[in-house]
Amino acid sequence: MKTQVAIIGAGPSGLLLGQLLSQQGIDNVIIENRSAEYVLSRIRAGVLEAGTVELLREAGAGARMDREGHPHGGFAFSFDGRLERIDVHALTGKNVMVYGQTEVTRDLMDARTAAGSTTYYEAQDVQPHDFYSDKPRITFVHEGQENTLECAYIAGCDGYHGVARKSVPADAIKTLERVYPFGWLGVLSQTPPVTDELIYANHERGFALCSMRNPTLSRYYVQCTTDDKVENWSDQRFWDELRTRLPADVAADLVTGPTIEKSIAPLRSFVAEPMTFGRLFLVGDAAHIVPPTGAKGLNLAVSDVAVLYQILRGVLLDGRTELVARYSEVCLRRIWKAERFSWWMTSLLHKFSEDPFSQRMQLAELDYYTSSVAGRTTIAENYIGLPIESID
Ligand code: FAD
Ligand code: DHB
């Protein structure tokens, strides 16, 4: 079998790239090693930057998001008994959209079905080959049958644990990494959110985040240890800990109930350089990971797609093969800034040690940034999403 662009992975980056290419009449095939149901069962990101919202609309996958998503014009930091709002809309003129990654993925899957594009789910032994030649291909097993997919380009959209990055020769890639000494315990609960907007809390017992999916579905997180287990956290223990880490008047309004999902995520910063290897591109989590503080992971995957889409359009529709060389440098400029913001938000809000000096530094920094227009603006413009460069 043959296609123009072979895409490994049907997460948000693979599905969005596929949809944008299909709209331009560029043939593409997605190969995913899990089932569609499994992909949809993963509870992950919840906040979409303004640029992500625009690109989903451009891809023809924004109608339900516009009906059911919730635009937010701000969020708050809680620290030292205070609640300080960042008025993102007043400072940037834009809103973020609260709409879950699961819903984005479902909308993109539906759009792909409507476009009649091919996806192989539950593929095994997926392996890219010959991407330094002009005849790359992917081999995989599907329903017991061995297949070879020939293509012009390969997009490795297969996440941090995927095969694309691992297939690159070790001397062609450099990875930079920071692992944090804590994780996030997240719960989803069928209860009204404690406030209308998100709260990021710095507390002497550790970080907490109040988020949501809709007016009856809340998403909450508390900082936990790296070796912690979900089994250690009864619902009661979780709610008690969350309440302790919030300002008293907010905690008083917390509605609790049975949790419907509970999971622990490690926190890491990771970047692979470069992101292009011959005719193989790494996209999204396959190339970089941010700690979740600041909600950049999914949005960064989408900005890679925005750049790669423009490049592949230029190459495959207009023969501008010289554009391939620009992908990595254009993406990495924005990625490192999002890495910085996520690292900074993580450093500002989490408990790293019992050291009272470090805790005072965090409080002073929060006080400093939230009490000047300049400080609030730098936070707001990173939160709403830095500009995505256009390829001309
Ligand atoms: P993924 O969503 O990882 O998709 C990759 C796809 O490739 C998957 O469907 C996978 O099954 C498939 N795949 C993997 N290996 C192969 C293979 N060998 N062959 C074929 N297919 C393969 N971001 C936030 O902004 N906020 C959050 O709260 C947040 N929480 C997160 C919690 C967890 C546990 C994780 C892991 C991530 C979280 N993120 C969060 C990050 C965000 O979800 C990711 O940045 C986003 O999913 C990246 O999209 P992607 O399409 O690049 O990768
Ligand atoms: C969510 C996750 C985040 O990492 C974040 O910064 C904001 C919201 C969420 O899952 O809702």
Short mmCIF file of C-alpha atoms and ligand atoms in Angstrom, two decimals:
data_model
loop_
_atom_site.label_atom_id
_atom_site.label_comp_id
_atom_site.label_asym_id
_atom_site.label_seq_id
_atom_site.Cartn_x
_atom_site.Cartn_y
_atom_site.Cartn_z
CA MET A 1 0.00 0.00 0.00
CA LYS A 2 1.03 3.59 -0.63
CA THR A 3 0.23 7.08 0.69
CA GLN A 4 1.77 10.58 0.68
CA VAL A 5 2.11 11.04 4.45
CA ALA A 6 2.25 8.08 6.84
CA ILE A 7 1.30 9.10 10.38
CA ILE A 8 2.23 6.97 13.39
CA GLY A 9 -0.20 7.51 16.30
CA ALA A 10 -3.86 8.57 16.54
CA GLY A 11 -3.52 10.94 19.50
CA PRO A 12 -4.43 14.61 19.06
CA SER A 13 -1.34 15.42 16.95
CA GLY A 14 -1.71 12.53 14.48
CA LEU A 15 -5.45 13.05 14.07
CA LEU A 16 -5.19 16.82 13.64
CA LEU A 17 -2.34 16.60 11.12
CA GLY A 18 -4.27 13.95 9.19
CA GLN A 19 -7.41 16.08 9.11
CA LEU A 20 -5.62 19.23 7.90
CA LEU A 21 -3.82 17.25 5.16
CA SER A 22 -7.01 15.46 4.06
CA GLN A 23 -8.72 18.83 3.68
CA GLN A 24 -5.98 19.83 1.20
CA GLY A 25 -6.40 16.59 -0.76
CA ILE A 26 -3.07 15.24 0.59
CA ASP A 27 -3.44 11.48 1.07
CA ASN A 28 -2.49 10.18 4.54
CA VAL A 29 -2.81 6.98 6.55
CA ILE A 30 -2.68 6.74 10.36
CA ILE A 31 -1.27 3.66 12.11
CA GLU A 32 -2.14 3.40 15.83
CA ASN A 33 -1.19 0.54 18.12
CA ARG A 34 -4.18 0.86 20.49
CA SER A 35 -7.94 0.71 19.90
CA ALA A 36 -9.97 3.90 19.32
CA GLU A 37 -11.84 3.20 22.61
CA TYR A 38 -8.56 2.99 24.53
CA VAL A 39 -7.29 6.27 23.02
CA LEU A 40 -10.58 7.93 24.06
CA SER A 41 -10.43 6.56 27.60
CA ARG A 42 -7.26 8.46 28.55
CA ILE A 43 -8.13 11.50 30.67
CA ARG A 44 -5.51 14.17 30.02
CA ALA A 45 -5.45 17.87 29.20
CA GLY A 46 -8.35 20.27 29.67
CA VAL A 47 -7.30 23.78 28.64
CA LEU A 48 -6.94 24.84 24.98
CA GLU A 49 -4.94 27.92 23.99
CA ALA A 50 -6.55 30.44 21.62
CA GLY A 51 -4.35 29.24 18.72
CA THR A 52 -5.34 25.60 19.34
CA VAL A 53 -9.00 26.59 19.22
CA GLU A 54 -8.45 28.40 15.90
CA LEU A 55 -6.63 25.46 14.31
CA LEU A 56 -9.34 22.99 15.38
CA ARG A 57 -11.90 25.26 13.72
CA GLU A 58 -9.74 25.49 10.58
CA ALA A 59 -9.60 21.68 10.52
CA GLY A 60 -13.42 21.55 10.50
CA ALA A 61 -13.43 19.94 13.95
CA GLY A 62 -14.51 22.91 16.07
CA ALA A 63 -18.32 22.88 15.93
CA ARG A 64 -18.99 20.84 19.10
CA MET A 65 -16.15 22.61 20.93
CA ASP A 66 -17.82 25.95 20.12
CA ARG A 67 -21.19 24.64 21.36
CA GLU A 68 -20.07 22.72 24.45
CA GLY A 69 -16.67 24.15 25.41
CA HIS A 70 -16.31 26.89 28.02
CA PRO A 71 -14.31 30.04 27.19
CA HIS A 72 -12.38 31.28 30.25
CA GLY A 73 -11.06 34.83 30.52
CA GLY A 74 -8.82 34.21 33.52
CA PHE A 75 -7.57 31.96 36.31
CA ALA A 76 -6.30 32.46 39.86
CA PHE A 77 -3.21 31.74 41.93
CA SER A 78 -3.78 30.89 45.56
CA PHE A 79 -0.88 31.39 48.01
CA ASP A 80 -0.31 32.66 51.52
CA GLY A 81 -4.08 32.74 52.18
CA ARG A 82 -4.63 35.01 49.13
CA LEU A 83 -6.41 34.46 45.84
CA GLU A 84 -4.96 36.55 42.97
CA ARG A 85 -6.76 36.52 39.62
CA ILE A 86 -4.90 36.81 36.32
CA ASP A 87 -7.29 38.53 33.93
CA VAL A 88 -6.03 36.82 30.78
CA HIS A 89 -8.69 38.35 28.56
CA ALA A 90 -8.04 41.93 29.69
CA LEU A 91 -4.27 41.44 29.28
CA THR A 92 -4.25 39.60 25.92
CA GLY A 93 -7.70 40.19 24.38
CA LYS A 94 -8.21 36.41 24.18
CA ASN A 95 -9.77 33.51 26.10
CA VAL A 96 -8.63 29.94 26.63
CA MET A 97 -11.22 27.19 26.05
CA VAL A 98 -11.96 24.57 28.69
CA TYR A 99 -12.68 21.46 26.61
CA GLY A 100 -11.21 18.06 27.38
CA GLN A 101 -8.58 16.29 25.28
CA THR A 102 -10.96 13.30 25.12
CA GLU A 103 -13.56 15.48 23.40
CA VAL A 104 -11.00 17.01 21.00
CA THR A 105 -9.87 13.48 20.08
CA ARG A 106 -13.45 12.27 19.57
CA ASP A 107 -14.25 15.27 17.29
CA LEU A 108 -11.10 14.64 15.23
CA MET A 109 -11.92 10.91 14.93
CA ASP A 110 -15.44 11.80 13.72
CA ALA A 111 -14.05 14.31 11.21
CA ARG A 112 -11.63 11.65 9.92
CA THR A 113 -14.42 9.13 9.46
CA ALA A 114 -16.46 11.76 7.58
CA ALA A 115 -13.44 12.54 5.34
CA GLY A 116 -13.10 8.83 4.51
CA SER A 117 -9.39 8.72 5.47
CA THR A 118 -7.81 5.43 6.54
CA THR A 119 -6.73 4.58 10.12
CA TYR A 120 -5.38 1.22 11.23
CA TYR A 121 -6.11 0.74 14.93
CA GLU A 122 -4.58 -2.03 17.06
CA ALA A 123 -1.59 -2.31 14.71
CA GLN A 124 1.38 -4.31 16.05
CA ASP A 125 5.13 -4.17 15.44
CA VAL A 126 4.91 -0.72 13.87
CA GLN A 127 8.34 0.19 12.47
CA PRO A 128 9.51 3.08 10.26
CA HIS A 129 12.30 2.30 7.74
CA ASP A 130 14.57 4.07 5.21
CA PHE A 131 13.61 7.62 6.23
CA TYR A 132 17.01 8.92 5.15
CA SER A 133 16.19 7.76 1.58
CA ASP A 134 13.51 9.18 -0.72
CA LYS A 135 11.47 5.97 -0.32
CA PRO A 136 10.55 5.71 3.35
CA ARG A 137 8.11 3.01 4.49
CA ILE A 138 6.43 1.66 7.57
CA THR A 139 5.91 -2.01 8.28
CA PHE A 140 3.22 -3.21 10.69
CA VAL A 141 0.98 -6.16 11.46
CA HIS A 142 -2.78 -5.66 11.34
CA GLU A 143 -5.34 -8.40 12.00
CA GLY A 144 -2.59 -10.97 11.73
CA GLN A 145 -1.38 -9.72 8.36
CA GLU A 146 2.02 -8.13 7.64
CA ASN A 147 1.78 -4.82 5.76
CA THR A 148 4.15 -2.32 4.18
CA LEU A 149 3.06 1.28 3.75
CA GLU A 150 5.22 3.26 1.29
CA CYS A 151 5.12 7.04 1.59
CA ALA A 152 6.86 10.33 0.81
CA TYR A 153 7.10 11.48 4.48
CA ILE A 154 6.56 9.99 7.93
CA ALA A 155 5.08 11.95 10.86
CA GLY A 156 6.01 10.37 14.22
CA CYS A 157 2.98 11.46 16.30
CA ASP A 158 3.28 8.47 18.64
CA GLY A 159 3.88 10.10 22.00
CA TYR A 160 6.75 9.87 24.48
CA HIS A 161 6.86 6.05 24.52
CA GLY A 162 6.44 5.67 20.75
CA VAL A 163 8.64 3.95 18.20
CA ALA A 164 9.49 6.94 15.95
CA ARG A 165 12.05 8.64 18.23
CA LYS A 166 13.52 5.28 19.19
CA SER A 167 14.13 4.46 15.50
CA VAL A 168 16.49 7.40 15.03
CA PRO A 169 20.25 6.60 15.10
CA ALA A 170 21.62 7.46 18.57
CA ASP A 171 24.30 9.77 17.17
CA ALA A 172 21.72 11.85 15.24
CA ILE A 173 19.66 12.93 18.27
CA LYS A 174 20.28 14.76 21.54
CA THR A 175 17.84 14.65 24.44
CA LEU A 176 17.63 17.10 27.33
CA GLU A 177 15.68 16.19 30.42
CA ARG A 178 14.65 17.19 33.92
CA VAL A 179 12.70 14.85 36.18
CA TYR A 180 10.86 16.45 39.12
CA PRO A 181 10.80 14.85 42.59
CA PHE A 182 6.98 14.60 42.75
CA GLY A 183 3.88 13.63 40.74
CA TRP A 184 0.26 14.71 40.33
CA LEU A 185 -2.64 12.70 41.64
CA GLY A 186 -5.67 13.62 39.51
CA VAL A 187 -9.35 12.85 40.02
CA LEU A 188 -12.42 13.38 37.89
CA SER A 189 -15.67 13.77 39.78
CA GLN A 190 -19.28 14.29 38.79
CA THR A 191 -19.62 17.38 40.98
CA PRO A 192 -19.93 21.11 40.21
CA PRO A 193 -16.50 22.84 40.05
CA VAL A 194 -15.60 24.71 43.24
CA THR A 195 -15.18 28.00 41.32
CA ASP A 196 -16.00 29.26 37.80
CA GLU A 197 -12.31 29.52 36.88
CA LEU A 198 -9.18 27.42 37.48
CA ILE A 199 -7.15 27.84 40.67
CA TYR A 200 -3.44 26.96 40.86
CA ALA A 201 -2.55 26.68 44.56
CA ASN A 202 0.83 26.97 46.28
CA HIS A 203 0.49 25.51 49.77
CA GLU A 204 2.97 24.45 52.44
CA ARG A 205 1.67 20.86 52.07
CA GLY A 206 2.15 20.99 48.30
CA PHE A 207 0.55 22.10 45.02
CA ALA A 208 -3.15 21.74 44.20
CA LEU A 209 -5.14 22.54 41.05
CA CYS A 210 -8.89 23.01 40.70
CA SER A 211 -10.00 22.51 37.12
CA MET A 212 -13.12 21.33 35.34
CA ARG A 213 -14.61 19.93 32.18
CA ASN A 214 -18.15 21.38 32.42
CA PRO A 215 -20.58 22.74 35.06
CA THR A 216 -21.19 19.25 36.47
CA LEU A 217 -17.76 17.63 35.98
CA SER A 218 -14.70 18.67 38.02
CA ARG A 219 -11.03 17.81 37.57
CA TYR A 220 -8.79 18.24 40.62
CA TYR A 221 -5.11 17.50 41.22
CA VAL A 222 -2.83 17.40 44.28
CA GLN A 223 0.96 17.06 44.33
CA CYS A 224 1.98 13.60 45.57
CA THR A 225 5.26 11.70 45.91
CA THR A 226 6.80 9.94 42.88
CA ASP A 227 6.37 6.49 44.45
CA ASP A 228 2.79 7.10 45.60
CA LYS A 229 0.00 4.69 44.56
CA VAL A 230 -3.62 5.43 43.70
CA GLU A 231 -4.62 2.72 46.25
CA ASN A 232 -3.16 4.94 49.01
CA TRP A 233 -5.74 7.60 48.23
CA SER A 234 -9.32 6.93 49.32
CA ASP A 235 -11.80 9.53 48.03
CA GLN A 236 -12.07 10.86 51.59
CA ARG A 237 -8.30 11.33 51.89
CA PHE A 238 -8.18 13.09 48.53
CA TRP A 239 -10.98 15.56 49.36
CA ASP A 240 -9.51 16.29 52.81
CA GLU A 241 -6.09 16.99 51.34
CA LEU A 242 -7.49 19.19 48.55
CA ARG A 243 -9.58 21.20 51.05
CA THR A 244 -6.51 21.78 53.25
CA ARG A 245 -4.52 23.19 50.32
CA LEU A 246 -7.18 25.75 49.28
CA PRO A 247 -8.04 29.12 50.88
CA ALA A 248 -10.66 28.57 53.62
CA ASP A 249 -13.50 30.38 51.83
CA VAL A 250 -12.93 28.38 48.64
CA ALA A 251 -12.61 25.10 50.57
CA ALA A 252 -15.94 25.81 52.27
CA ASP A 253 -17.64 25.73 48.84
CA LEU A 254 -16.06 22.44 47.70
CA VAL A 255 -18.70 19.91 46.73
CA THR A 256 -17.36 16.37 47.08
CA GLY A 257 -18.68 13.06 45.76
CA PRO A 258 -17.46 9.73 44.44
CA THR A 259 -14.53 10.07 42.04
CA ILE A 260 -14.92 8.47 38.60
CA GLU A 261 -11.23 8.42 37.67
CA LYS A 262 -8.07 8.57 39.74
CA SER A 263 -4.53 8.43 38.35
CA ILE A 264 -0.97 9.49 39.10
CA ALA A 265 1.22 11.22 36.49
CA PRO A 266 4.98 11.79 36.84
CA LEU A 267 6.34 15.26 36.03
CA ARG A 268 9.13 15.71 33.53
CA SER A 269 10.64 18.23 31.12
CA PHE A 270 12.11 16.62 27.99
CA VAL A 271 13.20 17.87 24.57
CA ALA A 272 14.68 15.94 21.64
CA GLU A 273 16.82 17.89 19.17
CA PRO A 274 16.54 18.05 16.20
CA MET A 275 12.98 17.03 15.27
CA THR A 276 13.61 16.07 11.62
CA PHE A 277 15.60 13.03 10.45
CA GLY A 278 15.62 12.83 6.67
CA ARG A 279 11.94 12.32 5.83
CA LEU A 280 10.84 11.55 9.39
CA PHE A 281 9.37 14.32 11.55
CA LEU A 282 8.80 14.01 15.30
CA VAL A 283 5.62 15.76 16.42
CA GLY A 284 4.13 16.51 19.88
CA ASP A 285 4.96 14.27 22.85
CA ALA A 286 7.19 12.13 20.61
CA ALA A 287 9.63 15.07 20.64
CA HIS A 288 8.97 16.86 23.92
CA ILE A 289 7.28 16.63 27.32
CA VAL A 290 6.40 19.45 29.70
CA PRO A 291 5.28 19.14 33.31
CA PRO A 292 1.49 19.77 33.24
CA THR A 293 1.58 23.00 35.32
CA GLY A 294 0.39 25.64 32.84
CA ALA A 295 -1.47 23.23 30.51
CA LYS A 296 1.04 23.37 27.65
CA GLY A 297 1.44 19.68 26.60
CA LEU A 298 -1.48 19.30 24.22
CA ASN A 299 -1.16 22.88 22.98
CA LEU A 300 2.48 22.37 22.11
CA ALA A 301 1.60 19.23 20.14
CA VAL A 302 -0.92 21.32 18.20
CA SER A 303 1.60 24.08 17.41
CA ASP A 304 4.04 21.46 15.99
CA VAL A 305 1.18 20.24 13.79
CA ALA A 306 0.46 23.81 12.64
CA VAL A 307 4.07 24.18 11.47
CA LEU A 308 4.37 20.72 9.88
CA TYR A 309 1.06 21.15 8.07
CA GLN A 310 2.24 24.39 6.44
CA ILE A 311 5.53 22.73 5.44
CA LEU A 312 3.97 19.57 4.00
CA ARG A 313 1.43 21.65 2.09
CA GLY A 314 4.28 23.69 0.55
CA VAL A 315 6.32 20.58 -0.24
CA LEU A 316 3.58 18.31 -1.57
CA LEU A 317 1.37 20.85 -3.35
CA ASP A 318 3.98 23.38 -4.54
CA GLY A 319 7.18 21.32 -4.71
CA ARG A 320 8.98 23.53 -2.15
CA THR A 321 11.17 20.73 -0.71
CA GLU A 322 13.53 23.29 0.86
CA LEU A 323 10.89 23.91 3.56
CA VAL A 324 11.59 20.53 5.19
CA ALA A 325 14.78 21.94 6.71
CA ARG A 326 12.82 24.62 8.60
CA TYR A 327 10.54 22.37 10.69
CA SER A 328 12.90 21.66 13.56
CA GLU A 329 14.27 25.17 14.10
CA VAL A 330 10.84 26.84 13.87
CA CYS A 331 9.23 24.36 16.30
CA LEU A 332 12.10 24.33 18.79
CA ARG A 333 12.06 28.12 19.20
CA ARG A 334 8.49 27.94 20.51
CA ILE A 335 8.96 24.63 22.36
CA TRP A 336 11.81 25.97 24.50
CA LYS A 337 9.69 28.96 25.52
CA ALA A 338 6.80 26.68 26.52
CA GLU A 339 9.30 24.44 28.35
CA ARG A 340 10.50 27.51 30.23
CA PHE A 341 6.99 28.59 31.22
CA SER A 342 5.98 25.07 32.36
CA TRP A 343 9.23 24.67 34.33
CA TRP A 344 8.75 28.11 35.90
CA MET A 345 5.11 27.48 36.88
CA THR A 346 6.18 24.11 38.32
CA SER A 347 9.03 25.71 40.30
CA LEU A 348 6.77 28.47 41.59
CA LEU A 349 3.92 26.33 42.82
CA HIS A 350 5.24 22.97 44.09
CA LYS A 351 6.79 21.97 47.38
CA PHE A 352 10.36 20.85 46.62
CA SER A 353 11.64 20.51 50.19
CA GLU A 354 11.02 21.52 53.81
CA ASP A 355 13.43 24.45 53.33
CA PRO A 356 11.61 27.59 54.59
CA PHE A 357 13.90 29.89 52.56
CA SER A 358 12.80 28.29 49.27
CA GLN A 359 9.16 28.56 50.36
CA ARG A 360 9.59 32.29 51.13
CA MET A 361 11.21 32.79 47.70
CA GLN A 362 8.18 31.23 46.02
CA LEU A 363 5.78 33.46 47.97
CA ALA A 364 7.83 36.57 47.21
CA GLU A 365 7.88 35.67 43.51
CA LEU A 366 4.12 35.04 43.45
CA ASP A 367 3.53 38.35 45.26
CA TYR A 368 5.87 40.20 42.89
CA TYR A 369 4.44 38.81 39.65
CA THR A 370 0.76 39.11 40.63
CA SER A 371 1.01 42.67 41.95
CA SER A 372 2.26 44.40 38.78
CA VAL A 373 0.72 44.72 35.33
CA ALA A 374 4.06 43.70 33.81
CA GLY A 375 4.14 40.52 35.91
CA ARG A 376 0.55 39.57 35.19
CA THR A 377 1.05 40.28 31.48
CA THR A 378 4.02 37.95 31.14
CA ILE A 379 2.00 35.18 32.78
CA ALA A 380 -1.11 35.88 30.69
CA GLU A 381 0.68 35.95 27.34
CA ASN A 382 2.35 32.61 28.04
CA TYR A 383 -0.87 31.06 29.35
CA ILE A 384 -2.90 32.12 26.29
CA GLY A 385 -0.16 30.72 24.05
CA LEU A 386 2.80 32.36 22.31
CA PRO A 387 2.42 33.07 18.57
CA ILE A 388 2.89 30.24 16.08
CA GLU A 389 5.30 31.28 13.31
CA SER A 390 3.92 31.12 9.81
CA ILE A 391 5.99 29.54 7.06
CA ASP A 392 6.14 31.71 3.96
P1 FAD B 1 -0.28 11.17 22.55
O1 FAD B 1 -1.55 11.73 23.01
O2 FAD B 1 0.57 10.43 23.52
O3 FAD B 1 -0.63 10.20 21.34
C1 FAD B 1 0.29 9.28 20.80
C2 FAD B 1 -0.47 8.12 20.18
O4 FAD B 1 0.46 7.23 19.58
C3 FAD B 1 -1.26 7.32 21.22
O5 FAD B 1 -2.58 7.14 20.78
C4 FAD B 1 -0.48 6.01 21.32
O6 FAD B 1 -1.31 4.92 21.63
C5 FAD B 1 0.12 5.91 19.93
N1 FAD B 1 1.34 5.09 19.88
C6 FAD B 1 2.31 4.96 20.80
N2 FAD B 1 3.26 4.11 20.40
C7 FAD B 1 2.89 3.67 19.17
C8 FAD B 1 3.45 2.77 18.24
N3 FAD B 1 4.60 2.12 18.49
N4 FAD B 1 2.80 2.56 17.08
C9 FAD B 1 1.63 3.20 16.81
N5 FAD B 1 1.04 4.07 17.66
C10 FAD B 1 1.66 4.30 18.83
N6 FAD B 1 -1.26 18.01 29.00
C11 FAD B 1 -1.86 19.08 29.46
O7 FAD B 1 -1.78 20.12 28.80
N7 FAD B 1 -2.59 19.02 30.62
C12 FAD B 1 -2.73 17.85 31.34
O8 FAD B 1 -3.40 17.81 32.36
C13 FAD B 1 -2.09 16.71 30.89
N8 FAD B 1 -2.17 15.54 31.59
C14 FAD B 1 -1.48 14.45 31.11
C15 FAD B 1 -1.53 13.25 31.81
C16 FAD B 1 -0.83 12.12 31.34
C17 FAD B 1 -0.87 10.82 32.12
C18 FAD B 1 -0.06 12.21 30.14
C19 FAD B 1 0.71 11.00 29.61
C20 FAD B 1 -0.05 13.43 29.45
C21 FAD B 1 -0.75 14.55 29.92
N9 FAD B 1 -0.73 15.76 29.24
C22 FAD B 1 -1.36 16.84 29.70
C23 FAD B 1 -0.02 15.94 28.01
C24 FAD B 1 -0.95 15.81 26.81
O9 FAD B 1 -1.94 14.87 27.04
C25 FAD B 1 -0.06 15.44 25.64
O10 FAD B 1 0.85 16.51 25.44
C26 FAD B 1 -0.80 15.15 24.36
O11 FAD B 1 -1.58 13.99 24.49
C27 FAD B 1 0.18 14.99 23.21
O12 FAD B 1 -0.46 14.51 22.08
P2 FAD B 1 0.27 13.57 21.07
O13 FAD B 1 -0.76 13.26 20.01
O14 FAD B 1 1.56 14.18 20.65
O15 FAD B 1 0.66 12.26 21.88
C1 DHB B 2 -5.80 20.78 33.55
C2 DHB B 2 -4.53 20.29 33.56
C3 DHB B 2 -3.48 21.16 33.66
O1 DHB B 2 -2.23 20.70 33.64
C4 DHB B 2 -3.66 22.52 33.77
O2 DHB B 2 -2.59 23.33 33.89
C5 DHB B 2 -4.92 23.00 33.75
C6 DHB B 2 -6.00 22.12 33.63
C7 DHB B 2 -6.95 19.85 33.45
O3 DHB B 2 -6.75 18.64 33.34
O4 DHB B 2 -8.09 20.32 33.50
#
